[in-house]
CSV table of C-alpha atoms in Angstrom, one decimal:
chain,number,residue,atom,x,y,z
A,179,ALA,CA,-34.3,21.8,-8.5
A,180,GLU,CA,-30.8,20.2,-9.3
A,181,VAL,CA,-30.5,16.9,-7.6
A,182,ALA,CA,-27.5,17.1,-5.5
A,183,PRO,CA,-24.8,14.5,-6.3
A,184,VAL,CA,-25.0,12.9,-2.9
A,185,GLN,CA,-28.7,12.2,-3.4
A,186,ARG,CA,-27.9,10.8,-6.9
A,187,LEU,CA,-25.5,8.4,-4.9
A,188,ARG,CA,-28.2,7.4,-2.5
A,189,ASP,CA,-30.8,6.9,-5.4
A,190,PHE,CA,-28.2,4.8,-7.3
A,191,LEU,CA,-27.2,2.7,-4.4
A,192,ALA,CA,-30.8,2.2,-3.5
A,193,ARG,CA,-31.8,1.1,-7.0
A,194,ALA,CA,-28.7,-0.9,-8.0
A,195,ASN,CA,-29.4,-4.2,-6.2
A,196,THR,CA,-27.2,-5.9,-8.8
A,197,LEU,CA,-24.6,-4.5,-11.2
A,198,GLN,CA,-22.5,-5.6,-13.9
A,199,ALA,CA,-19.9,-3.4,-15.7
A,200,GLU,CA,-16.6,-3.6,-17.6
A,201,PHE,CA,-14.0,-1.8,-15.7
A,202,SER,CA,-10.5,-0.4,-16.6
A,203,GLN,CA,-8.1,0.6,-13.8
A,204,VAL,CA,-4.9,2.6,-13.7
A,205,ILE,CA,-2.8,3.7,-10.8
A,206,ILE,CA,-1.2,7.2,-11.0
A,207,ASP,CA,1.8,7.8,-8.6
A,208,GLU,CA,2.4,10.6,-6.6
A,209,ALA,CA,4.4,12.4,-9.4
A,210,GLY,CA,1.4,12.0,-11.8
A,211,ASN,CA,2.9,9.2,-13.9
A,212,PRO,CA,0.2,6.6,-14.8
A,213,GLY,CA,1.5,3.2,-14.2
A,214,GLN,CA,0.2,-0.3,-15.4
A,215,ARG,CA,-3.3,-0.5,-16.8
A,216,THR,CA,-5.5,-3.4,-15.9
A,217,SER,CA,-9.0,-4.2,-16.9
A,218,GLY,CA,-11.8,-6.8,-16.6
A,219,VAL,CA,-15.4,-7.3,-15.4
A,220,PHE,CA,-17.1,-6.2,-12.2
A,221,TYR,CA,-20.2,-7.8,-10.6
A,222,LEU,CA,-22.1,-6.4,-7.6
A,223,GLN,CA,-24.9,-7.8,-5.5
A,224,ARG,CA,-25.9,-6.1,-2.5
A,225,PRO,CA,-25.3,-6.4,0.2
A,226,GLY,CA,-21.7,-7.4,0.4
A,227,LYS,CA,-21.3,-9.7,-2.7
A,228,PHE,CA,-19.0,-8.6,-5.4
A,229,ARG,CA,-16.4,-9.9,-8.0
A,230,TRP,CA,-13.5,-8.3,-9.8
A,231,ASP,CA,-12.4,-10.4,-12.7
A,232,TYR,CA,-9.2,-8.7,-13.9
A,233,LYS,CA,-8.6,-10.2,-17.5
A,234,LYS,CA,-5.7,-8.0,-19.0
A,235,PRO,CA,-2.7,-7.9,-18.8
A,236,TYR,CA,-3.0,-10.8,-16.4
A,237,SER,CA,-5.7,-12.7,-14.8
A,238,GLN,CA,-6.7,-12.3,-11.2
A,239,GLU,CA,-10.0,-12.6,-9.3
A,240,ILE,CA,-11.3,-11.0,-6.2
A,241,VAL,CA,-14.5,-12.7,-5.0
A,242,SER,CA,-16.7,-11.7,-2.0
A,243,SER,CA,-19.3,-14.0,-0.8
A,244,GLY,CA,-20.5,-11.4,1.7
A,245,GLN,CA,-18.6,-13.1,4.5
A,246,LYS,CA,-15.2,-14.1,2.9
A,247,VAL,CA,-13.1,-12.5,0.1
A,248,TRP,CA,-10.9,-14.6,-2.1
A,249,PHE,CA,-8.0,-13.4,-3.9
A,250,TYR,CA,-6.8,-15.7,-6.6
A,251,ASP,CA,-3.9,-14.9,-9.0
A,252,VAL,CA,-3.7,-17.3,-11.7
A,253,ASP,CA,0.1,-16.9,-12.7
A,254,LEU,CA,0.9,-17.1,-8.9
A,255,GLU,CA,-1.1,-20.1,-8.6
A,256,GLN,CA,-2.2,-18.9,-5.1
A,257,VAL,CA,-5.6,-18.2,-3.5
A,258,THR,CA,-5.8,-16.6,-0.2
A,259,ALA,CA,-9.3,-16.1,1.6
A,260,LYS,CA,-9.8,-13.5,4.4
A,261,ARG,CA,-12.7,-12.4,6.3
A,262,LEU,CA,-14.7,-9.6,4.3
A,263,ASP,CA,-14.0,-7.0,7.0
A,264,GLU,CA,-10.3,-7.8,7.2
A,265,ALA,CA,-9.6,-8.2,3.4
A,266,ILE,CA,-7.4,-5.3,2.1
A,267,GLY,CA,-8.8,-4.0,-1.2
A,268,SER,CA,-12.3,-4.7,-0.6
A,269,THR,CA,-13.0,-1.0,0.1
A,270,PRO,CA,-14.1,0.3,-3.4
A,271,ALA,CA,-16.7,-2.6,-4.0
A,272,LEU,CA,-17.8,-2.4,-0.3
A,273,LEU,CA,-18.7,1.4,-0.7
A,274,LEU,CA,-21.1,0.3,-3.5
A,275,SER,CA,-22.4,-2.7,-1.9
A,276,GLY,CA,-24.4,-1.0,0.9
A,277,GLU,CA,-22.3,-3.0,3.3
A,278,VAL,CA,-20.8,0.3,4.6
A,279,ALA,CA,-23.2,2.7,6.2
A,280,LEU,CA,-21.8,5.7,4.4
A,281,GLU,CA,-22.9,8.5,6.6
A,282,ASN,CA,-21.4,7.3,9.9
A,283,ASN,CA,-18.1,6.2,8.3
A,284,PHE,CA,-17.4,9.0,5.8
A,285,LYS,CA,-17.8,12.7,5.7
A,286,ILE,CA,-19.7,13.2,2.2
A,287,GLU,CA,-19.3,16.1,0.0
A,288,ASN,CA,-20.7,17.2,-3.2
A,289,GLN,CA,-18.0,17.6,-5.7
A,290,GLY,CA,-20.5,19.0,-8.4
A,291,SER,CA,-20.3,18.0,-12.0
A,292,ASP,CA,-17.2,17.6,-14.2
A,293,GLU,CA,-16.9,16.3,-17.8
A,294,GLY,CA,-20.7,15.4,-17.5
A,295,LEU,CA,-20.2,13.3,-14.5
A,296,PHE,CA,-21.6,14.2,-10.9
A,297,TRP,CA,-18.9,13.5,-8.4
A,298,ILE,CA,-19.3,12.6,-4.6
A,299,LYS,CA,-16.3,12.8,-2.3
A,300,LEU,CA,-16.2,10.5,0.7
A,301,VAL,CA,-13.4,11.1,3.3
A,302,PRO,CA,-13.1,8.2,6.0
A,303,LYS,CA,-13.6,9.5,9.5
A,304,SER,CA,-11.3,6.9,10.8
A,305,GLU,CA,-7.5,7.6,10.6
A,306,ASP,CA,-6.4,4.1,9.6
A,307,SER,CA,-8.7,3.3,6.7
A,308,GLY,CA,-5.9,2.9,4.3
A,309,PHE,CA,-7.0,5.6,1.8
A,310,LYS,CA,-7.5,9.4,2.0
A,311,TYR,CA,-10.6,9.8,0.0
A,312,VAL,CA,-12.8,8.0,-2.5
A,313,LEU,CA,-14.5,9.9,-5.3
A,314,ILE,CA,-17.6,8.2,-6.9
A,315,GLY,CA,-18.6,9.5,-10.4
A,316,LEU,CA,-22.1,9.2,-11.5
A,317,ASP,CA,-23.3,9.7,-15.0
A,318,ASP,CA,-26.8,11.2,-14.8
A,319,ASN,CA,-27.8,8.2,-12.7
A,320,THR,CA,-25.4,5.2,-13.1
A,321,LEU,CA,-22.0,4.5,-11.8
A,322,ALA,CA,-19.3,5.7,-14.2
A,323,GLY,CA,-16.0,6.1,-12.2
A,324,MET,CA,-14.3,5.8,-9.0
A,325,GLU,CA,-11.0,7.3,-7.7
A,326,LEU,CA,-9.1,6.4,-4.6
A,327,GLY,CA,-6.5,8.7,-3.2
A,328,ASP,CA,-4.1,6.8,-0.8
A,329,ASN,CA,-1.8,7.9,1.9
A,330,PHE,CA,1.2,8.1,-0.4
A,331,GLY,CA,-0.5,10.5,-2.6
A,332,GLN,CA,-1.1,7.9,-5.3
A,333,VAL,CA,-4.4,7.8,-7.1
A,334,THR,CA,-6.4,4.6,-8.2
A,335,ARG,CA,-8.9,5.4,-11.1
A,336,ILE,CA,-11.3,2.9,-12.1
A,337,TYR,CA,-13.5,3.8,-15.3
A,338,PHE,CA,-16.8,1.7,-15.6
A,339,SER,CA,-18.4,1.0,-18.9
A,340,ASN,CA,-21.3,-1.0,-20.3
A,341,VAL,CA,-23.0,-0.8,-16.8
A,342,LYS,CA,-26.0,-2.9,-16.4
A,343,THR,CA,-28.1,-2.7,-13.2
A,344,GLY,CA,-30.8,-4.8,-11.9
A,345,VAL,CA,-29.6,-7.8,-14.0
A,346,LYS,CA,-30.0,-11.3,-12.8
A,347,LEU,CA,-26.4,-12.6,-11.7
A,348,ASP,CA,-25.5,-16.2,-11.4
A,349,ARG,CA,-25.0,-17.3,-7.7
A,350,ASN,CA,-21.8,-19.1,-8.5
A,351,LEU,CA,-20.3,-15.7,-9.4
A,352,PHE,CA,-19.9,-15.1,-5.7
A,353,GLU,CA,-18.7,-18.6,-4.7
A,354,PHE,CA,-15.1,-19.3,-5.2
A,355,ARG,CA,-14.0,-22.7,-5.9
A,356,PRO,CA,-10.2,-23.0,-6.1
A,357,PRO,CA,-9.0,-24.7,-9.4
A,358,PRO,CA,-6.9,-28.0,-8.9
A,359,GLY,CA,-3.2,-27.8,-8.1
A,360,VAL,CA,-3.4,-24.2,-6.7
A,361,ASP,CA,-2.0,-23.2,-3.2
A,362,VAL,CA,-5.0,-22.2,-1.1
A,363,PHE,CA,-4.8,-20.4,2.2
A,364,GLU,CA,-8.1,-19.8,4.2
A,365,GLU,CA,-8.1,-17.8,7.4
A,366,ARG,CA,-9.5,-19.8,10.1
B,181,CYS,CA,17.6,-24.9,-37.3
B,182,ALA,CA,14.7,-26.7,-35.6
B,183,VAL,CA,17.1,-27.4,-32.6
B,184,PHE,CA,18.2,-23.8,-32.3
B,185,GLU,CA,14.7,-22.5,-32.4
B,186,LYS,CA,13.6,-24.9,-29.6
B,187,GLU,CA,16.6,-24.1,-27.4
B,188,PRO,CA,15.1,-22.5,-24.3
B,189,PRO,CA,16.6,-19.0,-23.4
B,190,ARG,CA,19.8,-19.5,-21.3
B,191,PRO,CA,19.0,-19.2,-17.7
B,192,ALA,CA,20.6,-15.9,-16.4
B,193,PHE,CA,23.1,-17.7,-13.9
B,194,ASP,CA,24.3,-19.6,-16.9
B,195,PRO,CA,28.1,-18.3,-17.0
B,196,LYS,CA,27.3,-17.5,-20.9
B,197,ALA,CA,24.7,-15.2,-20.0
B,198,LYS,CA,25.6,-11.7,-18.6
B,199,ASN,CA,23.3,-10.2,-15.9
B,200,TYR,CA,26.2,-9.4,-13.5
B,201,ASP,CA,26.9,-6.3,-15.3
B,202,LEU,CA,23.4,-5.0,-14.7
B,203,LYS,CA,23.4,-1.6,-13.1
B,204,ALA,CA,19.9,-0.4,-13.0
B,205,TRP,CA,16.6,-1.9,-13.7
B,206,LEU,CA,12.8,-1.6,-12.8
B,207,LEU,CA,10.6,-4.6,-12.2
B,208,GLU,CA,6.8,-4.5,-12.2
B,209,GLY,CA,5.1,-7.7,-11.1
B,210,ARG,CA,3.3,-9.6,-8.6
B,211,ILE,CA,4.4,-11.5,-5.4
B,212,GLY,CA,2.8,-14.3,-3.6
B,213,VAL,CA,4.1,-15.0,0.0
B,214,GLN,CA,3.3,-18.1,2.0
B,215,THR,CA,4.4,-18.4,5.6
B,216,ALA,CA,3.5,-20.8,8.5
B,217,ASN,CA,0.8,-18.7,9.7
B,218,ASP,CA,-0.2,-16.3,6.9
B,219,ALA,CA,-0.4,-15.9,3.1
B,220,TRP,CA,-0.9,-13.1,0.9
B,221,GLN,CA,-0.5,-11.7,-2.8
B,222,ALA,CA,0.6,-8.2,-3.8
B,223,ASN,CA,1.8,-6.2,-6.7
B,224,LEU,CA,5.4,-5.5,-6.5
B,225,PHE,CA,7.3,-2.5,-7.8
B,226,TRP,CA,11.2,-2.6,-7.4
B,227,GLU,CA,13.6,0.0,-8.9
B,228,HIS,CA,17.3,-0.8,-8.6
B,229,ASP,CA,20.3,1.3,-9.2
B,230,ALA,CA,23.8,1.5,-7.9
B,231,ASP,CA,22.9,3.5,-4.7
B,232,GLN,CA,19.5,2.1,-3.7
B,233,ASP,CA,16.7,-0.1,-4.2
B,234,ARG,CA,13.0,1.3,-4.0
B,235,LEU,CA,10.4,-1.2,-3.5
B,236,ARG,CA,6.7,-0.8,-3.4
B,237,VAL,CA,4.4,-3.8,-2.1
B,238,SER,CA,0.6,-3.1,-2.4
B,239,GLY,CA,-2.6,-5.0,-2.3
B,240,PRO,CA,-5.5,-4.5,-4.9
B,241,PHE,CA,-6.3,-0.8,-5.6
B,242,SER,CA,-2.9,0.2,-4.2
B,243,GLN,CA,-4.4,-0.4,-0.7
B,244,GLY,CA,-2.1,-1.4,2.2
B,245,MET,CA,0.9,-0.2,0.3
B,246,VAL,CA,4.4,-0.4,2.0
B,247,SER,CA,7.2,1.6,0.6
B,248,ILE,CA,10.8,0.1,1.3
B,249,ILE,CA,14.0,2.0,0.5
B,250,LEU,CA,17.2,-0.1,0.9
B,251,GLN,CA,20.8,1.6,0.8
B,252,LYS,CA,23.6,-0.7,1.7
B,253,ASP,CA,22.6,-1.8,5.2
B,254,LEU,CA,19.9,0.8,5.8
B,255,ILE,CA,16.2,0.4,5.4
B,256,TYR,CA,13.6,2.9,5.4
B,257,ILE,CA,9.9,1.6,5.6
B,258,ASN,CA,7.0,3.9,5.1
B,259,GLU,CA,3.4,2.7,5.4
B,260,GLY,CA,1.8,6.1,4.1
B,261,GLY,CA,0.6,8.8,6.4
B,262,GLY,CA,4.0,10.4,6.6
B,263,VAL,CA,5.7,7.8,9.0
B,264,THR,CA,9.0,6.6,7.9
B,265,GLU,CA,11.0,4.2,10.0
B,266,LEU,CA,14.7,3.5,9.8
B,267,SER,CA,16.7,0.5,10.6
B,268,ARG,CA,20.2,-0.8,10.3
B,269,ASP,CA,19.1,-4.3,10.2
B,270,PRO,CA,16.9,-4.6,7.2
B,271,ASP,CA,16.2,-8.4,7.3
B,272,ALA,CA,14.9,-7.9,10.9
B,273,MET,CA,12.6,-4.7,9.9
B,274,LEU,CA,11.2,-6.8,7.1
B,275,LYS,CA,10.4,-9.8,9.3
B,276,GLU,CA,8.7,-7.4,11.6
B,277,ARG,CA,6.7,-5.4,8.9
B,278,LEU,CA,6.0,-8.3,6.3
B,279,GLY,CA,6.1,-11.3,8.6
B,280,PHE,CA,9.1,-13.1,6.9
B,281,ILE,CA,12.8,-12.9,6.7
B,282,VAL,CA,14.5,-13.1,3.4
B,283,PRO,CA,18.0,-11.8,2.8
B,284,LEU,CA,17.5,-8.5,0.9
B,285,SER,CA,21.1,-8.3,-0.1
B,286,SER,CA,20.8,-11.7,-2.0
B,287,LEU,CA,17.4,-11.2,-3.2
B,288,ARG,CA,18.8,-8.2,-5.2
B,289,TYR,CA,20.7,-10.8,-7.2
B,290,TRP,CA,18.2,-13.6,-7.2
B,291,ILE,CA,15.5,-11.6,-8.7
B,292,VAL,CA,17.5,-10.9,-11.9
B,293,GLY,CA,18.3,-14.6,-12.0
B,294,LEU,CA,21.8,-14.6,-10.3
B,295,PRO,CA,23.2,-16.3,-7.3
B,296,ASP,CA,24.6,-13.7,-4.7
B,297,PRO,CA,28.4,-13.7,-5.8
B,298,ASN,CA,29.2,-13.4,-2.0
B,299,HIS,CA,28.1,-17.0,-1.3
B,300,THR,CA,28.7,-20.4,-2.7
B,301,TYR,CA,25.8,-22.0,-4.7
B,302,THR,CA,24.9,-25.4,-6.0
B,303,PRO,CA,23.1,-25.5,-9.5
B,304,ILE,CA,19.8,-27.7,-9.6
B,305,TYR,CA,19.2,-29.6,-12.9
B,306,ASN,CA,16.1,-31.3,-13.9
B,307,GLU,CA,16.1,-35.0,-15.3
B,308,SER,CA,17.0,-33.8,-18.8
B,309,GLY,CA,19.9,-31.9,-17.4
B,310,SER,CA,18.6,-28.5,-18.2
B,311,LEU,CA,19.3,-25.8,-15.3
B,312,LEU,CA,16.4,-25.2,-13.1
B,313,GLY,CA,17.9,-22.9,-10.6
B,314,PHE,CA,20.2,-23.2,-7.6
B,315,ARG,CA,20.6,-23.6,-3.9
B,316,GLN,CA,22.4,-20.8,-2.1
B,317,ALA,CA,22.7,-20.1,1.9
B,318,GLY,CA,19.6,-22.4,2.8
B,319,TRP,CA,17.3,-21.1,0.1
B,320,THR,CA,16.2,-22.9,-3.1
B,321,LEU,CA,15.7,-20.7,-6.2
B,322,GLN,CA,13.7,-22.3,-9.1
B,323,PHE,CA,13.0,-20.4,-12.4
B,324,GLN,CA,10.0,-21.7,-14.1
B,325,ASN,CA,10.0,-19.1,-16.8
B,326,PHE,CA,12.2,-16.3,-18.6
B,327,MET,CA,11.6,-13.5,-21.0
B,328,THR,CA,14.0,-11.8,-23.3
B,329,VAL,CA,14.3,-8.0,-22.5
B,330,GLU,CA,16.6,-6.2,-25.1
B,331,ASP,CA,19.6,-8.6,-25.2
B,332,ARG,CA,19.2,-10.0,-21.8
B,333,ILE,CA,17.3,-13.0,-20.3
B,334,MET,CA,15.4,-12.0,-17.3
B,335,PRO,CA,13.3,-14.2,-15.0
B,336,GLN,CA,9.4,-14.0,-15.6
B,337,LYS,CA,8.4,-16.6,-13.1
B,338,MET,CA,10.2,-17.9,-10.1
B,339,ALA,CA,10.0,-19.5,-6.6
B,340,ILE,CA,12.1,-18.9,-3.6
B,341,GLN,CA,11.9,-21.4,-0.9
B,342,GLY,CA,13.3,-20.7,2.5
B,343,LYS,CA,12.9,-22.6,5.8
B,344,ASP,CA,9.7,-21.0,6.8
B,345,VAL,CA,8.7,-18.8,3.8
B,346,LYS,CA,7.9,-19.5,0.1
B,347,LEU,CA,7.9,-16.6,-2.2
B,348,LYS,CA,6.4,-16.8,-5.6
B,349,LEU,CA,7.3,-14.0,-8.3
B,350,VAL,CA,6.0,-13.2,-11.6
B,351,ALA,CA,7.5,-10.3,-13.6
B,352,ASP,CA,5.0,-8.4,-15.8
B,353,SER,CA,7.6,-5.9,-17.1
B,354,TRP,CA,11.4,-5.4,-16.8
B,355,ARG,CA,12.9,-2.2,-17.8
B,356,ILE,CA,16.8,-2.3,-18.1
B,357,LYS,CA,18.0,1.2,-17.3
B,358,GLY,CA,21.8,0.7,-17.4
């Protein structure tokens, strides 16, 4: 029988202990106008470790060790470290990292297939989760895309390409050492 | 001719520059905030025209977005989910929501590289005598970088130091709309 997208997602999450992919991201405002495009490389190591290396048009790093998340903006020369569970913006990666028990935190719906991708829709059960829904797109059985709908009606689309799973990832990827001369703020 | 080429773009508040006639612009960039007990970075979207200022401050993946609309002395703040709050005291509302006070009426000028014409200011020069920024109403503005947009010189990187907050701003794009 046809494997339901939700099962595909579970299989993928169970199999993808580590993942590396290129990503490009665009935010589409509530009137449907696409805003700035950004792109870079995404790394994931379950549970809880991830890294978004934004390279274009500017350079930013979001690094999670599983306990702490560092946000580093190169132009702003500023690093802020927050606890993983409080870090705004850690949602997309956390969904993939297995840190979040999907069933108890989300209503999960099959969205069927579209443009050759199988889509799963996650609707947060808690009101103040900062977004209305997340769509995860799987290309036969590997991660292809994600989409976050926020409470303003904006949509953040992330396209993944060159996806490798099960690759050996350097431990240092998930430990952040601030470069010299940068303002660093760590939450006690 | 080498001297001319090397001459850095003229900081906007230099009398020969002309940003005071700016009526409408749109900035997309990033902001770094540092206060006594918190620090964060966010994407900043700021659209200005004669009637109002529309700002959007959001974290990564447009998470935790705050939408702010400013008209004269009225401020509307919306954090998504359909609840818009209104106040006649923009600076106080901002302090409550974003955790720091910055005079928004002056920030409109500072962000395009200009002192607020309603207050006096003192220019700041570096050792070689070129303009670095200015002090105004207890705030220190320093412009590290500029970019040319059409025939105007707009700030590309600036720092705004107040008594208990430091803001760093980087502009990714400016659109001059009038």
